[in-house]
PDB file of C-alpha atoms and ligand atoms in Angstrom:
ATOM      1  CA  MET A   1      -0.068   0.086  -0.658  1.00  0.00           C
ATOM      2  CA  THR A   2       0.904   3.371  -0.827  1.00  0.00           C
ATOM      3  CA  THR A   3       2.364   5.953   1.349  1.00  0.00           C
ATOM      4  CA  VAL A   4       1.178   9.943   1.391  1.00  0.00           C
ATOM      5  CA  LEU A   5       3.223  11.774   4.136  1.00  0.00           C
ATOM      6  CA  VAL A   6       1.307  14.756   5.833  1.00  0.00           C
ATOM      7  CA  LEU A   7       2.844  16.902   7.032  1.00  0.00           C
ATOM      8  CA  ASN A   8       2.557  20.166   8.924  1.00  0.00           C
ATOM      9  CA  GLY A   9       4.035  23.228  10.371  1.00  0.00           C
ATOM     10  CA  PRO A  10       4.482  25.116  13.226  1.00  0.00           C
ATOM     11  CA  ASN A  11       1.679  26.160  15.523  1.00  0.00           C
ATOM     12  CA  LEU A  12      -0.391  24.258  13.612  1.00  0.00           C
ATOM     13  CA  GLY A  13      -0.154  21.544  16.228  1.00  0.00           C
ATOM     14  CA  ARG A  14      -2.286  23.984  17.994  1.00  0.00           C
ATOM     15  CA  LEU A  15      -5.432  23.761  15.502  1.00  0.00           C
ATOM     16  CA  GLY A  16      -8.978  24.191  17.489  1.00  0.00           C
ATOM     17  CA  SER A  17      -8.103  26.630  19.566  1.00  0.00           C
ATOM     18  CA  ARG A  18      -5.635  29.068  17.252  1.00  0.00           C
ATOM     19  CA  GLU A  19      -8.185  30.727  15.472  1.00  0.00           C
ATOM     20  CA  PRO A  20     -11.469  28.540  15.250  1.00  0.00           C
ATOM     21  CA  ASP A  21     -13.062  32.136  12.972  1.00  0.00           C
ATOM     22  CA  VAL A  22      -9.385  31.561  10.122  1.00  0.00           C
ATOM     23  CA  TYR A  23      -9.228  27.304  10.377  1.00  0.00           C
ATOM     24  CA  GLY A  24     -12.019  26.294  12.245  1.00  0.00           C
ATOM     25  CA  HIS A  25     -12.360  24.072  15.503  1.00  0.00           C
ATOM     26  CA  GLN A  26     -11.413  20.754  14.643  1.00  0.00           C
ATOM     27  CA  ASP A  27      -8.072  19.262  15.548  1.00  0.00           C
ATOM     28  CA  MET A  28      -4.972  17.353  13.702  1.00  0.00           C
ATOM     29  CA  ALA A  29      -6.590  14.555  15.418  1.00  0.00           C
ATOM     30  CA  ALA A  30      -9.962  14.802  13.021  1.00  0.00           C
ATOM     31  CA  LEU A  31      -8.052  15.693  10.585  1.00  0.00           C
ATOM     32  CA  ARG A  32      -6.357  12.151  10.689  1.00  0.00           C
ATOM     33  CA  ALA A  33      -9.307  11.002  10.667  1.00  0.00           C
ATOM     34  CA  LEU A  34     -10.779  12.557   7.867  1.00  0.00           C
ATOM     35  CA  LEU A  35      -7.343  11.496   4.993  1.00  0.00           C
ATOM     36  CA  GLN A  36      -7.898   8.177   6.984  1.00  0.00           C
ATOM     37  CA  ALA A  37     -11.498   7.965   6.168  1.00  0.00           C
ATOM     38  CA  GLU A  38     -10.626   9.636   1.636  1.00  0.00           C
ATOM     39  CA  ALA A  39      -7.922   7.093   1.468  1.00  0.00           C
ATOM     40  CA  GLY A  40      -9.895   4.340   2.862  1.00  0.00           C
ATOM     41  CA  GLU A  41      -7.754   1.108   2.329  1.00  0.00           C
ATOM     42  CA  GLY A  42      -5.930   3.123  -1.069  1.00  0.00           C
ATOM     43  CA  TYR A  43      -3.650   4.534   1.578  1.00  0.00           C
ATOM     44  CA  THR A  44      -1.681   4.423   4.344  1.00  0.00           C
ATOM     45  CA  ILE A  45      -1.893   8.293   6.062  1.00  0.00           C
ATOM     46  CA  ASP A  46       1.634   9.112   7.968  1.00  0.00           C
ATOM     47  CA  LEU A  47       0.567  12.325   9.470  1.00  0.00           C
ATOM     48  CA  ARG A  48       3.031  15.113  11.559  1.00  0.00           C
ATOM     49  CA  GLN A  49       2.807  18.272  12.769  1.00  0.00           C
ATOM     50  CA  THR A  50       6.575  19.824  14.084  1.00  0.00           C
ATOM     51  CA  ASP A  51       6.871  23.093  14.900  1.00  0.00           C
ATOM     52  CA  ASP A  52      10.700  22.797  13.819  1.00  0.00           C
ATOM     53  CA  GLU A  53      12.543  24.063  11.148  1.00  0.00           C
ATOM     54  CA  ALA A  54      15.448  21.081  10.735  1.00  0.00           C
ATOM     55  CA  GLU A  55      13.059  18.229  12.011  1.00  0.00           C
ATOM     56  CA  MET A  56      11.015  19.437   9.352  1.00  0.00           C
ATOM     57  CA  ILE A  57      13.467  19.763   6.823  1.00  0.00           C
ATOM     58  CA  HIS A  58      15.102  15.138   7.854  1.00  0.00           C
ATOM     59  CA  TRP A  59      11.638  14.149   7.406  1.00  0.00           C
ATOM     60  CA  LEU A  60      11.416  15.160   3.169  1.00  0.00           C
ATOM     61  CA  HIS A  61      15.110  14.570   3.086  1.00  0.00           C
ATOM     62  CA  GLY A  62      13.278  10.879   4.017  1.00  0.00           C
ATOM     63  CA  ALA A  63      10.656  11.426   1.710  1.00  0.00           C
ATOM     64  CA  VAL A  64      13.236  11.539  -1.291  1.00  0.00           C
ATOM     65  CA  ASP A  65      14.718   9.004  -0.051  1.00  0.00           C
ATOM     66  CA  SER A  66      11.665   6.898   0.730  1.00  0.00           C
ATOM     67  CA  ALA A  67      10.568   7.894  -2.803  1.00  0.00           C
ATOM     68  CA  THR A  68       7.179   9.226  -1.548  1.00  0.00           C
ATOM     69  CA  PRO A  69       4.293  11.661  -2.538  1.00  0.00           C
ATOM     70  CA  VAL A  70       4.329  14.889   0.652  1.00  0.00           C
ATOM     71  CA  ILE A  71       1.285  16.895   1.093  1.00  0.00           C
ATOM     72  CA  LEU A  72       3.084  19.797   2.901  1.00  0.00           C
ATOM     73  CA  ASN A  73       1.372  22.813   4.830  1.00  0.00           C
ATOM     74  CA  PRO A  74       4.390  24.470   5.585  1.00  0.00           C
ATOM     75  CA  ALA A  75       2.117  27.161   7.546  1.00  0.00           C
ATOM     76  CA  ALA A  76       4.671  30.112   8.362  1.00  0.00           C
ATOM     77  CA  PHE A  77       7.771  27.685   7.240  1.00  0.00           C
ATOM     78  CA  THR A  78       5.070  28.934   2.872  1.00  0.00           C
ATOM     79  CA  HIS A  79       6.121  32.909   4.147  1.00  0.00           C
ATOM     80  CA  TYR A  80      10.306  32.606   4.149  1.00  0.00           C
ATOM     81  CA  SER A  81      12.038  29.271   4.453  1.00  0.00           C
ATOM     82  CA  TYR A  82      14.738  28.580   1.978  1.00  0.00           C
ATOM     83  CA  ALA A  83      15.939  25.843   3.935  1.00  0.00           C
ATOM     84  CA  LEU A  84      12.389  24.060   3.693  1.00  0.00           C
ATOM     85  CA  ARG A  85      11.647  25.301  -0.258  1.00  0.00           C
ATOM     86  CA  ASP A  86      15.369  24.013  -0.709  1.00  0.00           C
ATOM     87  CA  ALA A  87      14.389  20.318   1.022  1.00  0.00           C
ATOM     88  CA  ALA A  88      11.061  20.345  -0.984  1.00  0.00           C
ATOM     89  CA  ALA A  89      12.748  20.794  -4.248  1.00  0.00           C
ATOM     90  CA  LEU A  90      14.258  17.525  -3.607  1.00  0.00           C
ATOM     91  CA  VAL A  91      11.544  15.938  -3.968  1.00  0.00           C
ATOM     92  CA  THR A  92      10.099  17.272  -6.759  1.00  0.00           C
ATOM     93  CA  LYS A  93      13.413  17.198  -8.687  1.00  0.00           C
ATOM     94  CA  SER A  94      13.639  13.805  -7.822  1.00  0.00           C
ATOM     95  CA  GLY A  95      10.883  12.624  -9.931  1.00  0.00           C
ATOM     96  CA  GLY A  96       8.552  13.038  -6.743  1.00  0.00           C
ATOM     97  CA  THR A  97       5.459  14.860  -6.557  1.00  0.00           C
ATOM     98  CA  LEU A  98       4.576  17.579  -3.642  1.00  0.00           C
ATOM     99  CA  ILE A  99       1.539  19.197  -3.427  1.00  0.00           C
ATOM    100  CA  GLU A 100       1.717  22.789  -0.815  1.00  0.00           C
ATOM    101  CA  VAL A 101      -2.180  22.755   1.098  1.00  0.00           C
ATOM    102  CA  HIS A 102      -3.381  25.541   2.984  1.00  0.00           C
ATOM    103  CA  ILE A 103      -6.503  25.547   5.373  1.00  0.00           C
ATOM    104  CA  SER A 104      -6.898  28.986   4.668  1.00  0.00           C
ATOM    105  CA  ASN A 105      -6.367  31.288   1.398  1.00  0.00           C
ATOM    106  CA  PRO A 106      -2.878  32.853   2.267  1.00  0.00           C
ATOM    107  CA  HIS A 107      -3.730  35.653  -0.378  1.00  0.00           C
ATOM    108  CA  ALA A 108      -7.395  36.536   0.948  1.00  0.00           C
ATOM    109  CA  ARG A 109      -5.005  37.973   4.905  1.00  0.00           C
ATOM    110  CA  GLU A 110      -1.891  39.793   4.929  1.00  0.00           C
ATOM    111  CA  GLU A 111       0.036  40.804   2.881  1.00  0.00           C
ATOM    112  CA  PHE A 112       3.060  38.326   4.525  1.00  0.00           C
ATOM    113  CA  ARG A 113       0.669  35.471   3.731  1.00  0.00           C
ATOM    114  CA  HIS A 114       1.366  36.887  -0.285  1.00  0.00           C
ATOM    115  CA  THR A 115       4.923  35.205  -0.503  1.00  0.00           C
ATOM    116  CA  SER A 116       5.123  31.402  -1.479  1.00  0.00           C
ATOM    117  CA  VAL A 117       8.560  30.134  -1.418  1.00  0.00           C
ATOM    118  CA  ILE A 118       7.346  26.367  -1.531  1.00  0.00           C
ATOM    119  CA  SER A 119       4.996  27.310  -4.242  1.00  0.00           C
ATOM    120  CA  GLY A 120       7.659  27.197  -6.582  1.00  0.00           C
ATOM    121  CA  ILE A 121       9.081  24.386  -6.432  1.00  0.00           C
ATOM    122  CA  ALA A 122       5.527  22.499  -5.517  1.00  0.00           C
ATOM    123  CA  THR A 123       4.053  19.882  -7.989  1.00  0.00           C
ATOM    124  CA  GLY A 124       1.191  21.911  -6.958  1.00  0.00           C
ATOM    125  CA  VAL A 125      -0.809  23.850  -4.996  1.00  0.00           C
ATOM    126  CA  ILE A 126      -4.034  24.043  -2.616  1.00  0.00           C
ATOM    127  CA  ALA A 127      -5.327  26.940  -0.915  1.00  0.00           C
ATOM    128  CA  GLY A 128      -8.565  28.000   0.697  1.00  0.00           C
ATOM    129  CA  PHE A 129     -10.812  25.362   0.839  1.00  0.00           C
ATOM    130  CA  GLY A 130     -10.786  23.903   5.233  1.00  0.00           C
ATOM    131  CA  PHE A 131      -9.149  20.336   6.152  1.00  0.00           C
ATOM    132  CA  ASP A 132     -11.009  20.138   2.208  1.00  0.00           C
ATOM    133  CA  SER A 133      -7.183  20.885   1.138  1.00  0.00           C
ATOM    134  CA  TYR A 134      -5.554  18.627   2.457  1.00  0.00           C
ATOM    135  CA  VAL A 135      -8.496  16.406   0.856  1.00  0.00           C
ATOM    136  CA  LEU A 136      -7.843  17.979  -2.899  1.00  0.00           C
ATOM    137  CA  ALA A 137      -4.686  16.951  -2.127  1.00  0.00           C
ATOM    138  CA  LEU A 138      -5.218  13.720  -1.813  1.00  0.00           C
ATOM    139  CA  TRP A 139      -7.469  13.625  -4.186  1.00  0.00           C
ATOM    140  CA  ALA A 140      -3.781  14.567  -6.494  1.00  0.00           C
ATOM    141  CA  ILE A 141      -2.180  12.461  -5.680  1.00  0.00           C
ATOM    142  CA  GLY A 142      -4.463   8.989  -6.693  1.00  0.00           C
ATOM    143  CA  ARG A 143      -4.337  10.877  -9.657  1.00  0.00           C
ATOM    144  CA  ILE A 144      -0.689  11.469 -10.470  1.00  0.00           C
ATOM    145  CA  ALA A 145       1.062   9.751  -8.609  1.00  0.00           C
ATOM    146  CA  PRO A 146      -1.344   6.309  -7.412  1.00  0.00           C
TER     147      PRO A 146
HETATM  148  C1  DQA B 201      -1.449  28.355   6.972  1.00  0.00           C
HETATM  149  C2  DQA B 201      -1.507  29.944   6.519  1.00  0.00           C
HETATM  150  C3  DQA B 201      -0.314  30.185   6.609  1.00  0.00           C
HETATM  151  O1  DQA B 201      -0.110  31.761   6.479  1.00  0.00           O
HETATM  152  C4  DQA B 201       0.353  30.583   7.711  1.00  0.00           C
HETATM  153  O2  DQA B 201       0.969  30.766   8.476  1.00  0.00           O
HETATM  154  C5  DQA B 201      -0.263  28.924   8.932  1.00  0.00           C
HETATM  155  C6  DQA B 201      -1.774  28.373   8.423  1.00  0.00           C
HETATM  156  C7  DQA B 201      -3.123  27.798   6.450  1.00  0.00           C
HETATM  157  O3  DQA B 201      -2.805  26.365   6.728  1.00  0.00           O
HETATM  158  O4  DQA B 201      -3.834  28.462   5.964  1.00  0.00           O
HETATM  159  O5  DQA B 201       0.766  28.771   9.816  1.00  0.00           O
HETATM  160  O6  DQA B 201      -0.415  27.327   6.005  1.00  0.00           O
END
């Protein structure tokens, strides 16, 4: 069975209580359950969250080595982390799939969120659909990296 790595960056461990007007009332456990239900028998969902840039980079290195497709919500790293961009580029430039997702639509928010240093090397970007951004990314992986 194919594993899909679902990586979440800083402060997303606080989903449920963090700015519920922006991110909703559901937490990481609910996201995991949703994705596992959507994945059915087809995929194993390996969902992780970290506030640590180095740990996220190491997870991406692991995805390169194991050729595992990645759904990445880089959270605030999106807007400034060239180190994360370089690690994400290792995935796509080695022929792998990496889909950048956001729960909110960063383009409809503060100006600093309008820049993503990740999008330019991502396979694709999905934003603004709440937890369904991840579900849509899973669907896309089924289409392009079954
Ligand atoms: C986010 C958007 C980012 O701007 C923000 O820093 C996050 C979450 C989203 O999922 O909407 O932490 O990536």
